[in-house]
Amino acid sequence: TQLLEQSPQFLSIQEGENLTVYCNSSSVFSSLQWYRQEPGEGPVLLVTVVTGGEVKKLKRLTFQFGDARKDSSLHITAAQPGDTGLYLCAGGTASKLTFGTGTRLQVTL
Amino acid sequence: KAGVTQTPRYLIKTRGQQVTLSCSPISGHRSVSWYQQTPGQGLQFLFEYFSETQRNKGNFPGRFSGRQFSNSRSEMNVSTLELGDSALYLCASSMGLAGVGTGELFFGEGSRLTVL
């Protein structure tokens, strides 16, 4: 069974702070996606990374795929209240997309 | 472009009853995946349908079933409901098979099921 553990589970920070969310597994994935889910809505894709060591930036968000393709991180610089939500990583193989346990982020003024 | 539509949005059932949830994917998308989301277990994969065929199945009992129609619309059914089936059921559509993990999944807003 492929498991994707995310840490931390919960994070409450103030506007302007930086944070990093981790997504770890003992399994190798061919790709890694990050989604954000806001209350009352379904998850929305933020990024897809497919190459070990790959780094992608989306404005204040930086995503990295581990060299061994078993882990990933999401770093947010100068967090804003609009970043509040549930962040989910998802690992892809040839046949299945497995979601992580999730990190709930709250950014306050 | 219309998004993924799930109906009903909310429903309340009692133990032992059955429920059918519906999902209309984005036009042109051939894959529909279903997920169960609960606070304790997170997002758990139920099954994926592509071109009317079930391509992959998660670790759920046989009470959970689904199907896909020729227009790519999908339904999932849960029979003999249990209290633990209370959850948000999310449907996601994609152009190709979701399991590959390189294409984008487009999620609906979900159907929130409460079992009393």
Tab-separated table of N, CA and C in Angstrom, chain B residues 67-106:
chain	number	residue	atom	x	y	z
B	67	ARG	N	-20.658	3.167	-12.011
B	67	ARG	CA	-20.743	2.887	-13.433
B	67	ARG	C	-20.560	4.184	-14.194
B	68	GLN	N	-20.259	4.028	-15.474
B	68	GLN	CA	-20.109	5.198	-16.331
B	68	GLN	C	-20.912	4.962	-17.598
B	69	PHE	N	-21.563	5.990	-18.041
B	69	PHE	CA	-22.413	5.907	-19.214
B	69	PHE	C	-21.669	6.358	-20.466
B	70	SER	N	-22.283	6.144	-21.608
B	70	SER	CA	-21.614	6.459	-22.873
B	70	SER	C	-21.313	7.950	-23.028
B	71	ASN	N	-22.046	8.792	-22.304
B	71	ASN	CA	-21.770	10.238	-22.380
B	71	ASN	C	-20.766	10.673	-21.301
B	72	SER	N	-20.109	9.698	-20.675
B	72	SER	CA	-19.092	9.884	-19.633
B	72	SER	C	-19.646	10.243	-18.263
B	73	ARG	N	-20.938	10.527	-18.181
B	73	ARG	CA	-21.521	10.747	-16.852
B	73	ARG	C	-21.373	9.491	-16.016
B	74	SER	N	-21.217	9.696	-14.717
B	74	SER	CA	-20.963	8.541	-13.849
B	74	SER	C	-21.882	8.592	-12.631
B	75	GLU	N	-22.165	7.443	-12.111
B	75	GLU	CA	-22.908	7.325	-10.857
B	75	GLU	C	-22.147	6.386	-9.938
B	76	MET	N	-22.265	6.666	-8.643
B	76	MET	CA	-21.781	5.693	-7.679
B	76	MET	C	-22.915	5.357	-6.717
B	77	ASN	N	-22.916	4.140	-6.274
B	77	ASN	CA	-23.974	3.652	-5.408
B	77	ASN	C	-23.356	3.053	-4.141
B	78	VAL	N	-23.981	3.334	-3.033
B	78	VAL	CA	-23.570	2.696	-1.782
B	78	VAL	C	-24.808	2.005	-1.220
B	79	SER	N	-24.718	0.724	-1.019
B	79	SER	CA	-25.858	-0.034	-0.488
B	79	SER	C	-25.640	-0.307	1.000
B	80	THR	N	-26.713	-0.628	1.666
B	80	THR	CA	-26.672	-0.975	3.095
B	80	THR	C	-25.784	0.013	3.863
B	81	LEU	N	-26.200	1.240	3.868
B	81	LEU	CA	-25.395	2.307	4.456
B	81	LEU	C	-25.071	2.051	5.927
B	82	GLU	N	-23.836	2.436	6.284
B	82	GLU	CA	-23.376	2.359	7.670
B	82	GLU	C	-23.029	3.782	8.129
B	83	LEU	N	-23.001	3.950	9.463
B	83	LEU	CA	-22.685	5.271	10.008
B	83	LEU	C	-21.349	5.786	9.470
B	84	GLY	N	-20.392	4.875	9.317
B	84	GLY	CA	-19.054	5.246	8.867
B	84	GLY	C	-18.984	5.684	7.418
B	85	ASP	N	-20.097	5.566	6.706
B	85	ASP	CA	-20.110	6.015	5.306
B	85	ASP	C	-20.354	7.515	5.212
B	86	SER	N	-20.652	8.150	6.329
B	86	SER	CA	-20.834	9.598	6.326
B	86	SER	C	-19.532	10.262	5.881
B	87	ALA	N	-19.635	11.050	4.833
B	87	ALA	CA	-18.416	11.625	4.254
B	87	ALA	C	-18.790	12.585	3.142
B	88	LEU	N	-17.762	13.265	2.639
B	88	LEU	CA	-17.901	14.051	1.419
B	88	LEU	C	-17.412	13.168	0.275
B	89	TYR	N	-18.261	12.949	-0.706
B	89	TYR	CA	-17.883	12.138	-1.854
B	89	TYR	C	-17.568	13.076	-3.017
B	90	LEU	N	-16.333	12.988	-3.480
B	90	LEU	CA	-15.859	13.873	-4.536
B	90	LEU	C	-15.685	13.106	-5.834
B	91	CYS	N	-16.082	13.747	-6.898
B	91	CYS	CA	-15.903	13.207	-8.237
B	91	CYS	C	-14.896	14.099	-8.951
B	92	ALA	N	-14.044	13.496	-9.745
B	92	ALA	CA	-13.056	14.262	-10.507
B	92	ALA	C	-13.007	13.750	-11.930
B	93	SER	N	-12.914	14.662	-12.876
B	93	SER	CA	-12.797	14.234	-14.260
B	93	SER	C	-11.447	14.662	-14.826
B	94	SER	N	-11.011	13.934	-15.840
B	94	SER	CA	-9.748	14.252	-16.499
B	94	SER	C	-9.797	13.755	-17.934
B	95	MET	N	-8.915	14.303	-18.743
B	95	MET	CA	-8.886	13.918	-20.150
B	95	MET	C	-8.465	12.454	-20.277
B	96	GLY	N	-7.325	12.126	-19.660
B	96	GLY	CA	-6.808	10.772	-19.717
B	96	GLY	C	-6.960	10.086	-18.376
B	97	LEU	N	-6.356	8.946	-18.246
B	97	LEU	CA	-6.423	8.206	-16.993
B	97	LEU	C	-5.783	9.009	-15.868
B	98	ALA	N	-6.497	9.121	-14.756
B	98	ALA	CA	-6.018	9.918	-13.629
B	98	ALA	C	-4.817	9.291	-12.962
B	99	GLY	N	-4.739	7.967	-12.992
B	99	GLY	CA	-3.699	7.275	-12.252
B	99	GLY	C	-2.296	7.616	-12.684
B	100	VAL	N	-2.154	8.048	-13.924
B	100	VAL	CA	-0.828	8.387	-14.411
B	100	VAL	C	-0.268	9.581	-13.651
B	101	GLY	N	-1.179	10.444	-13.224
B	101	GLY	CA	-0.759	11.539	-12.340
B	101	GLY	C	-0.081	12.690	-13.018
B	102	THR	N	-0.183	12.774	-14.319
B	102	THR	CA	0.444	13.914	-14.985
B	102	THR	C	-0.588	14.886	-15.522
B	103	GLY	N	-1.822	14.405	-15.668
B	103	GLY	CA	-2.880	15.296	-16.128
B	103	GLY	C	-3.595	15.916	-14.955
B	104	GLU	N	-4.335	16.956	-15.197
B	104	GLU	CA	-5.033	17.645	-14.119
B	104	GLU	C	-6.359	16.964	-13.838
B	105	LEU	N	-6.631	16.786	-12.557
B	105	LEU	CA	-7.943	16.334	-12.121
B	105	LEU	C	-8.784	17.555	-11.827
B	106	PHE	N	-9.990	17.585	-12.339
B	106	PHE	CA	-10.926	18.661	-12.062
B	106	PHE	C	-12.010	18.090	-11.152
